[in-house]
Amino acid sequence: MAELGFDGKVAIITGAGGGLGREHALLLASRGAQVVVNDLGGSVSGVGGDAGPAQHVADEINAAGGAAVADTNSVSTPEGGEAIVQTAIDQFGRVDIVINNAGILRDKTFHNMTPDLLNPVLDVHLKGAFHVTRPAWIRMREQNYGRVVNTSSNSGLLGNFGQTNYAAAKMGLVGLTRVLAIEGAKYNIKANAIAPVARTRMTEDILGRVGEKLDPALVSPIVAWLAHEDCPVTGEVYSAAGGRIARMFIALTPGYYNPKLTVEDVRDHFDQIRSEDGYIVPRTNSDELSLLVKQLS
């Protein structure tokens, strides 16, 4: 089969000065995409800034015969998001792909979590995806084409000790992705998310020796596929780690129905309520409502 390419497509990749974002940028550029390499160049905790990382990756792409421009605007403000998209328009004339990858960590157990640890994480991960995607979305609607890939995490989907701020932001991105998928369907815009596990500066102190097998470059193929015009799915989440790709999804059990439900009924039928036998994977809330209507009839 023909190799998948991105000729004529313009991609914005946030947090692309290193780690996962850099690998995404290098892969898409090697397949013909014109890339905006966005990175504030701050620390893992989001402090400071340095134009070097974004410029280095852009230079790397251009030296290899690709087309890239560095951008150091912050994703954490509406103005920064607008500026990032404007960089794509000014440099390449359009925007087809947004890969929201920028992230920071400010881990702390919940009883020690303070606003200065919570708000910046939400600003970069969740609001950052909103700030960059929205101005790009307007152009995608106009051109009747677009692809959005958000970076969630198993910390959000499953939870992780000491990461209430990070997990809340990452699960929020799943909700954002689902709504974008619904609203984008009419305009040939598809939105999906990944939940990667990879060796980066954010995880190197956590993963230990297993990190040696978790090359961030092995996450980029699923990102490229979800960003490609041939990708058939939208509103889905994919786990990616060390060369293994798997779908993660939200399921709904058949549950227990009683029009005269009491607390004791819930207690007595709790195993049935929790049973995973016969679950469905709803795409939208209307799927859940359809099941509910059948049970109430």
Coordinates of C-alpha atoms in Angstrom, one line a residue:
M1 CA 0.0 0.0 0.0
A2 CA 1.1 3.6 -0.6
E3 CA 3.0 5.4 2.1
L4 CA 1.0 7.9 4.1
G5 CA 2.0 11.5 3.4
F6 CA 1.1 15.0 4.4
D7 CA 2.0 17.0 1.3
G8 CA 0.3 20.4 1.4
K9 CA -0.8 20.0 5.0
V10 CA 0.2 22.5 7.7
A11 CA 0.6 21.2 11.3
I12 CA 0.8 23.1 14.5
I13 CA 2.5 21.0 17.3
T14 CA 2.8 22.5 20.7
G15 CA 5.5 21.6 23.2
A16 CA 7.5 20.4 20.2
G17 CA 10.9 21.5 21.4
G18 CA 11.7 18.1 22.8
G19 CA 10.3 14.8 23.9
L20 CA 7.1 13.6 22.3
G21 CA 6.4 16.9 20.4
R22 CA 9.8 16.8 18.8
E23 CA 9.2 13.3 17.5
H24 CA 5.8 14.2 16.2
A25 CA 7.2 17.2 14.4
L26 CA 10.1 15.2 12.8
L27 CA 7.8 12.5 11.6
L28 CA 5.1 14.7 10.1
A29 CA 7.8 16.9 8.5
S30 CA 9.5 13.8 7.0
R31 CA 6.2 12.9 5.4
G32 CA 5.7 16.3 3.8
A33 CA 3.9 18.4 6.4
Q34 CA 4.8 22.0 6.9
V35 CA 5.3 22.4 10.7
V36 CA 4.9 25.1 13.3
V37 CA 7.2 24.0 16.1
N38 CA 5.8 25.7 19.1
D39 CA 7.6 25.6 22.5
L40 CA 7.9 28.2 25.2
G41 CA 11.1 26.6 26.3
G42 CA 10.3 26.7 30.0
S43 CA 11.2 24.2 32.7
V44 CA 9.2 21.0 33.4
S45 CA 7.2 23.1 36.0
G46 CA 6.5 25.8 33.4
V47 CA 9.0 28.4 34.7
G48 CA 11.0 30.6 32.4
G49 CA 11.4 30.5 28.6
D50 CA 14.0 29.8 26.0
A51 CA 13.7 30.1 22.2
G52 CA 16.4 27.5 21.7
P53 CA 14.4 24.2 21.8
A54 CA 11.8 25.2 19.2
Q55 CA 14.4 26.8 17.0
H56 CA 16.6 23.8 17.2
V57 CA 13.9 21.4 16.1
A58 CA 12.8 23.8 13.3
D59 CA 16.4 24.0 12.1
E60 CA 16.7 20.2 12.2
I61 CA 13.6 19.8 10.0
N62 CA 14.7 22.5 7.5
A63 CA 18.2 21.0 7.3
A64 CA 16.7 17.7 6.4
G65 CA 14.8 19.3 3.5
G66 CA 11.5 19.9 5.3
A67 CA 9.7 23.1 6.1
A68 CA 9.3 24.3 9.6
V69 CA 9.1 27.5 11.6
A70 CA 9.8 28.0 15.3
D71 CA 7.2 29.7 17.6
T72 CA 7.7 30.5 21.2
N73 CA 4.3 31.9 22.2
S74 CA 2.7 30.5 25.3
V75 CA -0.4 28.2 24.9
S76 CA -1.7 29.3 28.3
T77 CA -3.4 32.5 27.2
P78 CA -6.0 33.2 24.4
E79 CA -3.5 35.7 23.0
G80 CA -0.8 33.1 22.8
G81 CA -3.0 30.6 21.1
E82 CA -4.1 33.2 18.5
A83 CA -0.4 34.1 17.9
I84 CA 0.5 30.5 17.4
V85 CA -2.1 30.0 14.8
Q86 CA -1.2 33.3 13.2
T87 CA 2.3 32.0 12.8
A88 CA 1.0 29.1 10.7
I89 CA -1.1 31.5 8.6
D90 CA 1.7 34.0 8.1
Q91 CA 4.3 31.3 7.2
F92 CA 2.3 28.7 5.4
G93 CA -1.1 30.3 4.6
R94 CA -3.3 27.7 6.4
V95 CA -3.7 25.3 9.2
D96 CA -4.8 21.7 8.8
I97 CA -3.6 19.9 11.9
V98 CA -3.3 20.8 15.6
I99 CA -1.5 18.5 17.9
N100 CA -1.8 19.7 21.5
N101 CA 1.2 18.3 23.3
A102 CA 2.5 21.1 25.5
G103 CA 2.5 20.2 29.2
I104 CA 4.0 20.9 32.6
L105 CA 4.1 19.1 35.9
R106 CA 3.5 20.4 39.4
D107 CA 2.9 17.3 41.4
K108 CA 1.8 17.3 45.0
T109 CA -0.5 15.2 47.2
F110 CA -4.1 16.5 47.3
H111 CA -3.9 17.8 50.9
N112 CA -0.9 19.9 49.8
M113 CA -2.4 21.1 46.5
T114 CA -2.6 24.8 46.2
P115 CA -3.9 27.2 43.5
D116 CA -0.3 28.0 42.4
L117 CA 0.1 24.3 41.7
L118 CA -3.3 23.7 40.2
N119 CA -4.0 26.7 37.9
P120 CA -0.8 26.7 35.8
V121 CA -1.3 23.0 35.0
L122 CA -4.9 23.6 33.9
D123 CA -3.8 26.7 32.0
V124 CA -1.2 24.7 29.9
H125 CA -2.8 21.3 29.4
L126 CA -6.5 22.0 29.2
K127 CA -6.9 25.7 28.5
G128 CA -3.8 25.6 26.3
A129 CA -5.5 23.1 24.0
F130 CA -8.6 25.2 24.0
H131 CA -6.6 28.4 23.2
V132 CA -4.7 27.0 20.3
T133 CA -7.5 24.8 18.8
R134 CA -10.2 27.5 18.8
P135 CA -8.6 29.9 16.3
A136 CA -7.5 27.0 14.2
W137 CA -11.0 25.5 14.4
I138 CA -12.5 28.6 12.8
R139 CA -10.2 28.2 9.8
M140 CA -10.8 24.4 9.6
R141 CA -14.5 25.0 9.4
E142 CA -14.1 27.4 6.6
Q143 CA -11.9 25.0 4.6
N144 CA -14.1 22.0 5.5
Y145 CA -11.1 20.0 6.8
G146 CA -9.1 19.6 9.9
R147 CA -7.5 17.2 12.3
V148 CA -7.0 17.7 16.1
V149 CA -5.0 15.3 18.3
N150 CA -5.0 16.0 22.0
T151 CA -2.6 14.6 24.5
S152 CA -4.4 13.0 27.5
S153 CA -2.9 10.6 29.9
N154 CA -3.6 7.4 31.8
S155 CA -3.2 9.6 34.9
G156 CA -6.4 11.3 33.8
L157 CA -8.2 8.2 32.7
L158 CA -7.1 6.0 35.6
G159 CA -5.7 8.3 38.2
N160 CA -2.2 8.6 39.7
F161 CA -1.0 9.4 43.2
G162 CA 0.0 13.0 43.6
Q163 CA -1.4 14.3 40.3
T164 CA -4.9 15.6 41.0
N165 CA -4.1 18.8 39.0
Y166 CA -2.6 16.9 36.1
A167 CA -5.2 14.2 36.1
A168 CA -8.1 16.7 36.1
A169 CA -6.6 18.5 33.1
K170 CA -5.9 15.3 31.2
M171 CA -9.4 13.9 31.7
G172 CA -10.8 17.3 30.8
L173 CA -9.0 16.9 27.4
V174 CA -11.0 13.7 26.8
G175 CA -14.2 15.7 27.2
L176 CA -12.9 18.4 25.0
T177 CA -12.0 15.8 22.4
R178 CA -15.4 14.2 22.4
V179 CA -17.3 17.5 21.9
L180 CA -14.9 18.6 19.1
A181 CA -15.6 15.2 17.4
I182 CA -19.3 15.8 17.6
E183 CA -19.2 19.5 16.4
G184 CA -16.6 18.8 13.8
A185 CA -18.3 16.0 12.0
K186 CA -20.3 18.3 9.8
Y187 CA -17.1 20.0 8.6
N188 CA -14.8 17.0 8.0
I189 CA -12.9 17.8 11.2
K190 CA -11.9 14.8 13.3
A191 CA -10.6 15.0 16.8
N192 CA -9.0 12.2 18.8
A193 CA -6.7 11.8 21.8
I194 CA -3.7 9.8 22.9
A195 CA -2.7 8.6 26.3
P196 CA 1.0 8.1 25.9
V197 CA 3.6 6.5 28.1
A198 CA 7.1 7.6 27.0
R199 CA 10.5 8.5 28.2
T200 CA 10.7 12.3 28.3
R201 CA 12.1 14.9 30.7
M202 CA 8.7 14.8 32.5
T203 CA 8.8 11.1 33.1
E204 CA 12.5 10.1 33.3
D205 CA 12.5 10.3 37.1
I206 CA 9.4 8.2 37.3
L207 CA 9.8 5.4 34.8
G208 CA 13.3 4.1 35.9
R209 CA 14.8 1.3 33.8
V210 CA 11.6 0.5 31.9
G211 CA 11.9 4.0 30.4
E212 CA 14.7 2.6 28.2
K213 CA 12.0 0.7 26.2
L214 CA 9.6 3.6 26.0
D215 CA 11.1 5.6 23.1
P216 CA 8.9 8.7 22.5
A217 CA 9.4 8.1 18.7
L218 CA 7.2 5.0 19.1
V219 CA 4.2 7.2 20.1
S220 CA 4.4 9.4 17.0
P221 CA 3.0 6.8 14.4
I222 CA -0.4 6.8 16.1
V223 CA -0.4 10.6 16.3
A224 CA 0.5 10.8 12.6
W225 CA -2.3 8.4 11.7
L226 CA -4.9 10.3 13.7
A227 CA -3.7 13.5 12.0
H228 CA -3.9 12.0 8.5
E229 CA -6.7 12.7 6.1
D230 CA -7.4 8.9 5.7
C231 CA -8.1 8.4 9.4
P232 CA -11.6 7.0 9.7
V233 CA -12.3 7.6 13.5
T234 CA -13.1 10.6 15.6
G235 CA -13.7 11.1 19.3
E236 CA -11.6 8.2 20.4
V237 CA -8.6 7.7 22.8
Y238 CA -5.6 5.6 22.1
S239 CA -2.9 4.3 24.6
A240 CA 0.6 4.4 23.1
A241 CA 3.6 2.9 24.8
G242 CA 6.8 1.3 23.6
G243 CA 5.4 0.3 20.2
R244 CA 2.0 -1.0 21.5
I245 CA -1.1 0.9 20.5
A246 CA -4.4 0.1 22.1
R247 CA -7.8 1.8 22.3
M248 CA -9.1 3.1 25.6
F249 CA -12.8 3.8 25.9
I250 CA -15.7 4.7 28.2
A251 CA -18.2 1.9 28.6
L252 CA -21.8 1.7 30.0
T253 CA -23.1 -1.4 31.7
P254 CA -26.8 -2.4 31.3
G255 CA -27.2 -1.7 35.0
Y256 CA -30.3 -2.3 37.0
Y257 CA -33.7 -0.7 36.5
N258 CA -36.6 -0.2 39.0
P259 CA -39.2 2.5 38.7
K260 CA -39.6 2.4 42.4
L261 CA -35.9 2.5 43.2
T262 CA -34.8 2.7 46.8
V263 CA -31.4 2.9 48.6
E264 CA -31.9 -0.7 49.6
D265 CA -32.5 -1.7 45.9
V266 CA -29.2 -0.2 45.0
R267 CA -27.5 -2.1 47.8
D268 CA -29.1 -5.4 46.9
H269 CA -28.4 -5.1 43.2
F270 CA -25.0 -3.4 43.3
D271 CA -23.2 -6.4 41.8
Q272 CA -25.6 -6.3 38.8
I273 CA -25.1 -2.5 38.5
R274 CA -21.3 -3.0 38.4
S275 CA -21.3 -6.1 36.2
E276 CA -19.5 -5.5 32.9
D277 CA -21.5 -8.2 31.0
G278 CA -23.3 -6.7 28.0
Y279 CA -21.7 -3.3 28.2
I280 CA -21.9 -0.8 25.3
V281 CA -19.4 1.9 24.2
P282 CA -21.6 5.0 23.7
R283 CA -20.3 7.5 21.2
T284 CA -22.4 10.4 22.5
N285 CA -24.8 11.1 25.4
S286 CA -27.7 10.4 23.0
D287 CA -26.5 6.7 22.9
E288 CA -26.9 6.6 26.7
L289 CA -30.3 8.3 26.5
S290 CA -31.5 5.8 23.8
L291 CA -30.6 2.9 26.1
L292 CA -32.4 4.7 29.0
V293 CA -35.5 5.2 26.9
K294 CA -35.7 1.5 26.1
Q295 CA -35.4 0.6 29.7
L296 CA -38.1 3.1 30.7
S297 CA -40.5 1.9 28.0

